[in-house]
Amino acid sequence: MTSLHCGNKIWVFIIFVNCLLMVENVSAATFGCSTGQTDDYRNVALQMNRQYRQLVAQGKAPNKCGQLPSAKNYYEINWDCGLEASAKAAADTCAFSYSGTPGEILFIASASSPSVAVKNGYMTLVNTPPTNGADPDTYSNANNDWNRMVNYRALYVGCASKLC
């Protein structure tokens, strides 16, 4: 792939959101993952996810017509090194296609670094409801990745980026 913007590179960003309860809970301060991603990258991805989910939980997330309603039974999401490893393996292929893994979110971002790619990717996701509209009680194909990110059963997240 080539750069679309002066000085920027194209990053494939992959998130795996696990909708099943897991035993291991890793704090944001020390992740202990060994995929080569930095803790700064992990913190950016986790905090962007948490901040947006908090807006959804409080009924402050923008929608095409106003705001989304507040969420019920909505839990804080945590980082999972196993999900990060799965995302890293998928990102390393540089194939921008869904593998069929539940909870998978894909996007390509033009950015100067992996952390900036994560921010750009999350901004794309959070702008889905204002662009397409989102009904909290209906799953929409136009909002597939956004639906996975805000799913109330999502308790863990792991992300990875790869310069392709």
mmCIF file with all atom_site columns, C-alpha atoms in Angstrom:
data_model
loop_
_atom_site.group_PDB
_atom_site.id
_atom_site.type_symbol
_atom_site.label_atom_id
_atom_site.label_alt_id
_atom_site.label_comp_id
_atom_site.label_asym_id
_atom_site.label_entity_id
_atom_site.label_seq_id
_atom_site.pdbx_PDB_ins_code
_atom_site.Cartn_x
_atom_site.Cartn_y
_atom_site.Cartn_z
_atom_site.occupancy
_atom_site.B_iso_or_equiv
_atom_site.pdbx_formal_charge
_atom_site.auth_seq_id
_atom_site.auth_comp_id
_atom_site.auth_asym_id
_atom_site.auth_atom_id
_atom_site.pdbx_PDB_model_num
ATOM 1   C CA . MET A 1 1   ? 0.000   0.000   0.000  1.00 0.00 ? 1   MET A CA 1
ATOM 2   C CA . THR A 1 2   ? 1.130   3.559   -0.512 1.00 0.00 ? 2   THR A CA 1
ATOM 3   C CA . SER A 1 3   ? 0.636   6.664   1.557  1.00 0.00 ? 3   SER A CA 1
ATOM 4   C CA . LEU A 1 4   ? -2.551  8.591   0.886  1.00 0.00 ? 4   LEU A CA 1
ATOM 5   C CA . HIS A 1 5   ? -1.479  11.629  2.905  1.00 0.00 ? 5   HIS A CA 1
ATOM 6   C CA . CYS A 1 6   ? 1.836   13.463  2.966  1.00 0.00 ? 6   CYS A CA 1
ATOM 7   C CA . GLY A 1 7   ? 4.063   11.978  5.656  1.00 0.00 ? 7   GLY A CA 1
ATOM 8   C CA . ASN A 1 8   ? 1.504   9.404   6.785  1.00 0.00 ? 8   ASN A CA 1
ATOM 9   C CA . LYS A 1 9   ? 1.584   5.650   6.454  1.00 0.00 ? 9   LYS A CA 1
ATOM 10  C CA . ILE A 1 10  ? -1.240  3.174   6.096  1.00 0.00 ? 10  ILE A CA 1
ATOM 11  C CA . TRP A 1 11  ? -1.838  1.016   9.158  1.00 0.00 ? 11  TRP A CA 1
ATOM 12  C CA . VAL A 1 12  ? -4.149  -1.965  9.357  1.00 0.00 ? 12  VAL A CA 1
ATOM 13  C CA . PHE A 1 13  ? -5.811  -1.877  12.754 1.00 0.00 ? 13  PHE A CA 1
ATOM 14  C CA . ILE A 1 14  ? -7.579  -4.927  14.111 1.00 0.00 ? 14  ILE A CA 1
ATOM 15  C CA . ILE A 1 15  ? -9.552  -5.255  17.300 1.00 0.00 ? 15  ILE A CA 1
ATOM 16  C CA . PHE A 1 16  ? -10.880 -8.436  18.802 1.00 0.00 ? 16  PHE A CA 1
ATOM 17  C CA . VAL A 1 17  ? -13.625 -7.821  21.315 1.00 0.00 ? 17  VAL A CA 1
ATOM 18  C CA . ASN A 1 18  ? -14.446 -10.868 23.357 1.00 0.00 ? 18  ASN A CA 1
ATOM 19  C CA . CYS A 1 19  ? -18.064 -11.204 24.399 1.00 0.00 ? 19  CYS A CA 1
ATOM 20  C CA . LEU A 1 20  ? -17.404 -14.014 26.856 1.00 0.00 ? 20  LEU A CA 1
ATOM 21  C CA . LEU A 1 21  ? -16.463 -13.597 30.497 1.00 0.00 ? 21  LEU A CA 1
ATOM 22  C CA . MET A 1 22  ? -12.806 -14.409 31.088 1.00 0.00 ? 22  MET A CA 1
ATOM 23  C CA . VAL A 1 23  ? -11.014 -15.164 34.335 1.00 0.00 ? 23  VAL A CA 1
ATOM 24  C CA . GLU A 1 24  ? -7.880  -13.080 33.760 1.00 0.00 ? 24  GLU A CA 1
ATOM 25  C CA . ASN A 1 25  ? -8.160  -9.336  34.344 1.00 0.00 ? 25  ASN A CA 1
ATOM 26  C CA . VAL A 1 26  ? -5.085  -7.261  33.447 1.00 0.00 ? 26  VAL A CA 1
ATOM 27  C CA . SER A 1 27  ? -4.901  -3.677  34.722 1.00 0.00 ? 27  SER A CA 1
ATOM 28  C CA . ALA A 1 28  ? -4.154  -0.793  32.365 1.00 0.00 ? 28  ALA A CA 1
ATOM 29  C CA . ALA A 1 29  ? -0.982  0.149   34.271 1.00 0.00 ? 29  ALA A CA 1
ATOM 30  C CA . THR A 1 30  ? 0.974   -3.019  33.436 1.00 0.00 ? 30  THR A CA 1
ATOM 31  C CA . PHE A 1 31  ? -0.315  -5.133  30.613 1.00 0.00 ? 31  PHE A CA 1
ATOM 32  C CA . GLY A 1 32  ? 2.303   -7.883  30.471 1.00 0.00 ? 32  GLY A CA 1
ATOM 33  C CA . CYS A 1 33  ? 1.621   -8.692  26.810 1.00 0.00 ? 33  CYS A CA 1
ATOM 34  C CA . SER A 1 34  ? 4.414   -9.891  24.535 1.00 0.00 ? 34  SER A CA 1
ATOM 35  C CA . THR A 1 35  ? 3.307   -9.110  20.963 1.00 0.00 ? 35  THR A CA 1
ATOM 36  C CA . GLY A 1 36  ? 5.632   -6.154  20.420 1.00 0.00 ? 36  GLY A CA 1
ATOM 37  C CA . GLN A 1 37  ? 2.908   -3.519  20.762 1.00 0.00 ? 37  GLN A CA 1
ATOM 38  C CA . THR A 1 38  ? 3.806   -0.798  23.279 1.00 0.00 ? 38  THR A CA 1
ATOM 39  C CA . ASP A 1 39  ? 1.979   -0.139  26.532 1.00 0.00 ? 39  ASP A CA 1
ATOM 40  C CA . ASP A 1 40  ? 1.386   3.415   25.248 1.00 0.00 ? 40  ASP A CA 1
ATOM 41  C CA . TYR A 1 41  ? -0.454  1.904   22.272 1.00 0.00 ? 41  TYR A CA 1
ATOM 42  C CA . ARG A 1 42  ? -2.468  -0.358  24.569 1.00 0.00 ? 42  ARG A CA 1
ATOM 43  C CA . ASN A 1 43  ? -3.353  2.533   26.877 1.00 0.00 ? 43  ASN A CA 1
ATOM 44  C CA . VAL A 1 44  ? -4.519  4.681   23.959 1.00 0.00 ? 44  VAL A CA 1
ATOM 45  C CA . ALA A 1 45  ? -6.691  1.877   22.565 1.00 0.00 ? 45  ALA A CA 1
ATOM 46  C CA . LEU A 1 46  ? -8.134  0.931   25.954 1.00 0.00 ? 46  LEU A CA 1
ATOM 47  C CA . GLN A 1 47  ? -8.827  4.502   27.059 1.00 0.00 ? 47  GLN A CA 1
ATOM 48  C CA . MET A 1 48  ? -10.472 5.459   23.746 1.00 0.00 ? 48  MET A CA 1
ATOM 49  C CA . ASN A 1 49  ? -12.686 2.392   24.045 1.00 0.00 ? 49  ASN A CA 1
ATOM 50  C CA . ARG A 1 50  ? -13.536 3.081   27.688 1.00 0.00 ? 50  ARG A CA 1
ATOM 51  C CA . GLN A 1 51  ? -14.257 6.776   27.106 1.00 0.00 ? 51  GLN A CA 1
ATOM 52  C CA . TYR A 1 52  ? -16.673 6.083   24.275 1.00 0.00 ? 52  TYR A CA 1
ATOM 53  C CA . ARG A 1 53  ? -18.389 3.245   26.114 1.00 0.00 ? 53  ARG A CA 1
ATOM 54  C CA . GLN A 1 54  ? -18.805 5.593   29.089 1.00 0.00 ? 54  GLN A CA 1
ATOM 55  C CA . LEU A 1 55  ? -20.558 8.110   26.824 1.00 0.00 ? 55  LEU A CA 1
ATOM 56  C CA . VAL A 1 56  ? -22.843 5.320   25.597 1.00 0.00 ? 56  VAL A CA 1
ATOM 57  C CA . ALA A 1 57  ? -23.555 4.170   29.156 1.00 0.00 ? 57  ALA A CA 1
ATOM 58  C CA . GLN A 1 58  ? -24.464 7.714   30.219 1.00 0.00 ? 58  GLN A CA 1
ATOM 59  C CA . GLY A 1 59  ? -26.647 8.423   27.183 1.00 0.00 ? 59  GLY A CA 1
ATOM 60  C CA . LYS A 1 60  ? -24.256 11.111  25.925 1.00 0.00 ? 60  LYS A CA 1
ATOM 61  C CA . ALA A 1 61  ? -23.031 9.460   22.713 1.00 0.00 ? 61  ALA A CA 1
ATOM 62  C CA . PRO A 1 62  ? -24.180 11.332  19.594 1.00 0.00 ? 62  PRO A CA 1
ATOM 63  C CA . ASN A 1 63  ? -26.573 9.724   17.150 1.00 0.00 ? 63  ASN A CA 1
ATOM 64  C CA . LYS A 1 64  ? -27.885 10.919  13.794 1.00 0.00 ? 64  LYS A CA 1
ATOM 65  C CA . CYS A 1 65  ? -30.940 12.384  15.499 1.00 0.00 ? 65  CYS A CA 1
ATOM 66  C CA . GLY A 1 66  ? -29.772 13.522  18.936 1.00 0.00 ? 66  GLY A CA 1
ATOM 67  C CA . GLN A 1 67  ? -28.103 11.109  21.332 1.00 0.00 ? 67  GLN A CA 1
ATOM 68  C CA . LEU A 1 68  ? -28.176 7.394   21.945 1.00 0.00 ? 68  LEU A CA 1
ATOM 69  C CA . PRO A 1 69  ? -30.180 6.360   25.009 1.00 0.00 ? 69  PRO A CA 1
ATOM 70  C CA . SER A 1 70  ? -28.258 5.411   28.136 1.00 0.00 ? 70  SER A CA 1
ATOM 71  C CA . ALA A 1 71  ? -27.179 1.796   28.398 1.00 0.00 ? 71  ALA A CA 1
ATOM 72  C CA . LYS A 1 72  ? -28.185 -0.633  31.124 1.00 0.00 ? 72  LYS A CA 1
ATOM 73  C CA . ASN A 1 73  ? -26.024 -3.479  32.489 1.00 0.00 ? 73  ASN A CA 1
ATOM 74  C CA . TYR A 1 74  ? -22.976 -1.971  30.827 1.00 0.00 ? 74  TYR A CA 1
ATOM 75  C CA . TYR A 1 75  ? -19.570 -2.876  32.218 1.00 0.00 ? 75  TYR A CA 1
ATOM 76  C CA . GLU A 1 76  ? -16.115 -1.358  31.936 1.00 0.00 ? 76  GLU A CA 1
ATOM 77  C CA . ILE A 1 77  ? -13.986 -3.084  29.337 1.00 0.00 ? 77  ILE A CA 1
ATOM 78  C CA . ASN A 1 78  ? -10.494 -4.421  30.157 1.00 0.00 ? 78  ASN A CA 1
ATOM 79  C CA . TRP A 1 79  ? -7.452  -5.401  28.112 1.00 0.00 ? 79  TRP A CA 1
ATOM 80  C CA . ASP A 1 80  ? -6.748  -9.018  27.238 1.00 0.00 ? 80  ASP A CA 1
ATOM 81  C CA . CYS A 1 81  ? -3.318  -10.142 25.996 1.00 0.00 ? 81  CYS A CA 1
ATOM 82  C CA . GLY A 1 82  ? -4.782  -13.235 24.309 1.00 0.00 ? 82  GLY A CA 1
ATOM 83  C CA . LEU A 1 83  ? -7.139  -11.097 22.240 1.00 0.00 ? 83  LEU A CA 1
ATOM 84  C CA . GLU A 1 84  ? -4.220  -8.801  21.406 1.00 0.00 ? 84  GLU A CA 1
ATOM 85  C CA . ALA A 1 85  ? -2.205  -11.813 20.213 1.00 0.00 ? 85  ALA A CA 1
ATOM 86  C CA . SER A 1 86  ? -5.109  -12.909 17.980 1.00 0.00 ? 86  SER A CA 1
ATOM 87  C CA . ALA A 1 87  ? -5.443  -9.384  16.600 1.00 0.00 ? 87  ALA A CA 1
ATOM 88  C CA . LYS A 1 88  ? -1.677  -9.201  16.004 1.00 0.00 ? 88  LYS A CA 1
ATOM 89  C CA . ALA A 1 89  ? -1.674  -12.502 14.098 1.00 0.00 ? 89  ALA A CA 1
ATOM 90  C CA . ALA A 1 90  ? -4.498  -11.230 11.897 1.00 0.00 ? 90  ALA A CA 1
ATOM 91  C CA . ALA A 1 91  ? -2.911  -7.787  11.388 1.00 0.00 ? 91  ALA A CA 1
ATOM 92  C CA . ASP A 1 92  ? 0.438   -9.341  10.461 1.00 0.00 ? 92  ASP A CA 1
ATOM 93  C CA . THR A 1 93  ? -1.151  -10.907 7.362  1.00 0.00 ? 93  THR A CA 1
ATOM 94  C CA . CYS A 1 94  ? -2.006  -7.417  6.031  1.00 0.00 ? 94  CYS A CA 1
ATOM 95  C CA . ALA A 1 95  ? -5.203  -8.956  4.638  1.00 0.00 ? 95  ALA A CA 1
ATOM 96  C CA . PHE A 1 96  ? -8.075  -6.581  5.192  1.00 0.00 ? 96  PHE A CA 1
ATOM 97  C CA . SER A 1 97  ? -10.816 -9.194  5.463  1.00 0.00 ? 97  SER A CA 1
ATOM 98  C CA . TYR A 1 98  ? -12.859 -10.601 8.299  1.00 0.00 ? 98  TYR A CA 1
ATOM 99  C CA . SER A 1 99  ? -11.758 -14.028 9.496  1.00 0.00 ? 99  SER A CA 1
ATOM 100 C CA . GLY A 1 100 ? -15.102 -14.974 11.000 1.00 0.00 ? 100 GLY A CA 1
ATOM 101 C CA . THR A 1 101 ? -13.810 -14.622 14.558 1.00 0.00 ? 101 THR A CA 1
ATOM 102 C CA . PRO A 1 102 ? -16.645 -13.330 16.779 1.00 0.00 ? 102 PRO A CA 1
ATOM 103 C CA . GLY A 1 103 ? -16.186 -9.729  17.851 1.00 0.00 ? 103 GLY A CA 1
ATOM 104 C CA . GLU A 1 104 ? -13.641 -8.851  15.174 1.00 0.00 ? 104 GLU A CA 1
ATOM 105 C CA . ILE A 1 105 ? -13.420 -5.198  14.103 1.00 0.00 ? 105 ILE A CA 1
ATOM 106 C CA . LEU A 1 106 ? -11.289 -4.067  11.154 1.00 0.00 ? 106 LEU A CA 1
ATOM 107 C CA . PHE A 1 107 ? -10.268 -0.737  9.747  1.00 0.00 ? 107 PHE A CA 1
ATOM 108 C CA . ILE A 1 108 ? -7.452  0.868   7.822  1.00 0.00 ? 108 ILE A CA 1
ATOM 109 C CA . ALA A 1 109 ? -6.094  4.189   8.997  1.00 0.00 ? 109 ALA A CA 1
ATOM 110 C CA . SER A 1 110 ? -3.595  6.575   7.482  1.00 0.00 ? 110 SER A CA 1
ATOM 111 C CA . ALA A 1 111 ? -1.355  7.723   10.313 1.00 0.00 ? 111 ALA A CA 1
ATOM 112 C CA . SER A 1 112 ? 2.183   8.526   11.361 1.00 0.00 ? 112 SER A CA 1
ATOM 113 C CA . SER A 1 113 ? 2.282   5.897   14.141 1.00 0.00 ? 113 SER A CA 1
ATOM 114 C CA . PRO A 1 114 ? 0.304   2.955   15.551 1.00 0.00 ? 114 PRO A CA 1
ATOM 115 C CA . SER A 1 115 ? -1.078  5.118   18.401 1.00 0.00 ? 115 SER A CA 1
ATOM 116 C CA . VAL A 1 116 ? -2.322  7.731   15.936 1.00 0.00 ? 116 VAL A CA 1
ATOM 117 C CA . ALA A 1 117 ? -3.803  4.923   13.803 1.00 0.00 ? 117 ALA A CA 1
ATOM 118 C CA . VAL A 1 118 ? -5.704  3.683   16.861 1.00 0.00 ? 118 VAL A CA 1
ATOM 119 C CA . LYS A 1 119 ? -7.076  7.172   17.536 1.00 0.00 ? 119 LYS A CA 1
ATOM 120 C CA . ASN A 1 120 ? -8.090  7.624   13.895 1.00 0.00 ? 120 ASN A CA 1
ATOM 121 C CA . GLY A 1 121 ? -9.718  4.203   13.835 1.00 0.00 ? 121 GLY A CA 1
ATOM 122 C CA . TYR A 1 122 ? -11.733 4.818   16.970 1.00 0.00 ? 122 TYR A CA 1
ATOM 123 C CA . MET A 1 123 ? -12.850 8.188   15.629 1.00 0.00 ? 123 MET A CA 1
ATOM 124 C CA . THR A 1 124 ? -14.152 6.379   12.549 1.00 0.00 ? 124 THR A CA 1
ATOM 125 C CA . LEU A 1 125 ? -16.063 3.949   14.759 1.00 0.00 ? 125 LEU A CA 1
ATOM 126 C CA . VAL A 1 126 ? -17.587 6.577   17.050 1.00 0.00 ? 126 VAL A CA 1
ATOM 127 C CA . ASN A 1 127 ? -18.719 8.631   14.047 1.00 0.00 ? 127 ASN A CA 1
ATOM 128 C CA . THR A 1 128 ? -20.782 5.710   12.721 1.00 0.00 ? 128 THR A CA 1
ATOM 129 C CA . PRO A 1 129 ? -24.017 6.532   14.636 1.00 0.00 ? 129 PRO A CA 1
ATOM 130 C CA . PRO A 1 130 ? -24.011 10.251  13.723 1.00 0.00 ? 130 PRO A CA 1
ATOM 131 C CA . THR A 1 131 ? -23.412 9.285   10.081 1.00 0.00 ? 131 THR A CA 1
ATOM 132 C CA . ASN A 1 132 ? -25.649 6.208   9.680  1.00 0.00 ? 132 ASN A CA 1
ATOM 133 C CA . GLY A 1 133 ? -27.942 6.492   12.677 1.00 0.00 ? 133 GLY A CA 1
ATOM 134 C CA . ALA A 1 134 ? -28.095 3.729   15.263 1.00 0.00 ? 134 ALA A CA 1
ATOM 135 C CA . ASP A 1 135 ? -31.072 2.013   16.826 1.00 0.00 ? 135 ASP A CA 1
ATOM 136 C CA . PRO A 1 136 ? -30.025 0.480   20.149 1.00 0.00 ? 136 PRO A CA 1
ATOM 137 C CA . ASP A 1 137 ? -32.496 -2.377  19.735 1.00 0.00 ? 137 ASP A CA 1
ATOM 138 C CA . THR A 1 138 ? -31.614 -3.305  16.153 1.00 0.00 ? 138 THR A CA 1
ATOM 139 C CA . TYR A 1 139 ? -28.429 -4.757  14.685 1.00 0.00 ? 139 TYR A CA 1
ATOM 140 C CA . SER A 1 140 ? -27.491 -2.923  11.484 1.00 0.00 ? 140 SER A CA 1
ATOM 141 C CA . ASN A 1 141 ? -25.079 -4.171  8.812  1.00 0.00 ? 141 ASN A CA 1
ATOM 142 C CA . ALA A 1 142 ? -24.004 -0.571  8.165  1.00 0.00 ? 142 ALA A CA 1
ATOM 143 C CA . ASN A 1 143 ? -22.899 -0.393  11.799 1.00 0.00 ? 143 ASN A CA 1
ATOM 144 C CA . ASN A 1 144 ? -21.337 -3.876  12.185 1.00 0.00 ? 144 ASN A CA 1
ATOM 145 C CA . ASP A 1 145 ? -18.029 -2.798  13.734 1.00 0.00 ? 145 ASP A CA 1
ATOM 146 C CA . TRP A 1 146 ? -19.657 -0.167  15.936 1.00 0.00 ? 146 TRP A CA 1
ATOM 147 C CA . ASN A 1 147 ? -22.201 -2.746  17.142 1.00 0.00 ? 147 ASN A CA 1
ATOM 148 C CA . ARG A 1 148 ? -19.372 -5.033  18.218 1.00 0.00 ? 148 ARG A CA 1
ATOM 149 C CA . MET A 1 149 ? -17.532 -2.254  20.063 1.00 0.00 ? 149 MET A CA 1
ATOM 150 C CA . VAL A 1 150 ? -20.536 -1.147  22.121 1.00 0.00 ? 150 VAL A CA 1
ATOM 151 C CA . ASN A 1 151 ? -22.011 -4.593  22.768 1.00 0.00 ? 151 ASN A CA 1
ATOM 152 C CA . TYR A 1 152 ? -22.915 -4.853  26.460 1.00 0.00 ? 152 TYR A CA 1
ATOM 153 C CA . ARG A 1 153 ? -21.467 -8.382  26.599 1.00 0.00 ? 153 ARG A CA 1
ATOM 154 C CA . ALA A 1 154 ? -18.024 -7.129  25.534 1.00 0.00 ? 154 ALA A CA 1
ATOM 155 C CA . LEU A 1 155 ? -15.858 -7.241  28.651 1.00 0.00 ? 155 LEU A CA 1
ATOM 156 C CA . TYR A 1 156 ? -12.367 -7.501  27.150 1.00 0.00 ? 156 TYR A CA 1
ATOM 157 C CA . VAL A 1 157 ? -10.562 -6.009  24.189 1.00 0.00 ? 157 VAL A CA 1
ATOM 158 C CA . GLY A 1 158 ? -7.215  -6.587  22.503 1.00 0.00 ? 158 GLY A CA 1
ATOM 159 C CA . CYS A 1 159 ? -5.935  -4.589  19.537 1.00 0.00 ? 159 CYS A CA 1
ATOM 160 C CA . ALA A 1 160 ? -3.026  -4.677  17.129 1.00 0.00 ? 160 ALA A CA 1
ATOM 161 C CA . SER A 1 161 ? -1.752  -2.620  14.211 1.00 0.00 ? 161 SER A CA 1
ATOM 162 C CA . LYS A 1 162 ? 0.591   -3.439  11.364 1.00 0.00 ? 162 LYS A CA 1
ATOM 163 C CA . LEU A 1 163 ? 2.260   -1.194  8.811  1.00 0.00 ? 163 LEU A CA 1
ATOM 164 C CA . CYS A 1 164 ? 1.395   -2.780  5.461  1.00 0.00 ? 164 CYS A CA 1
#
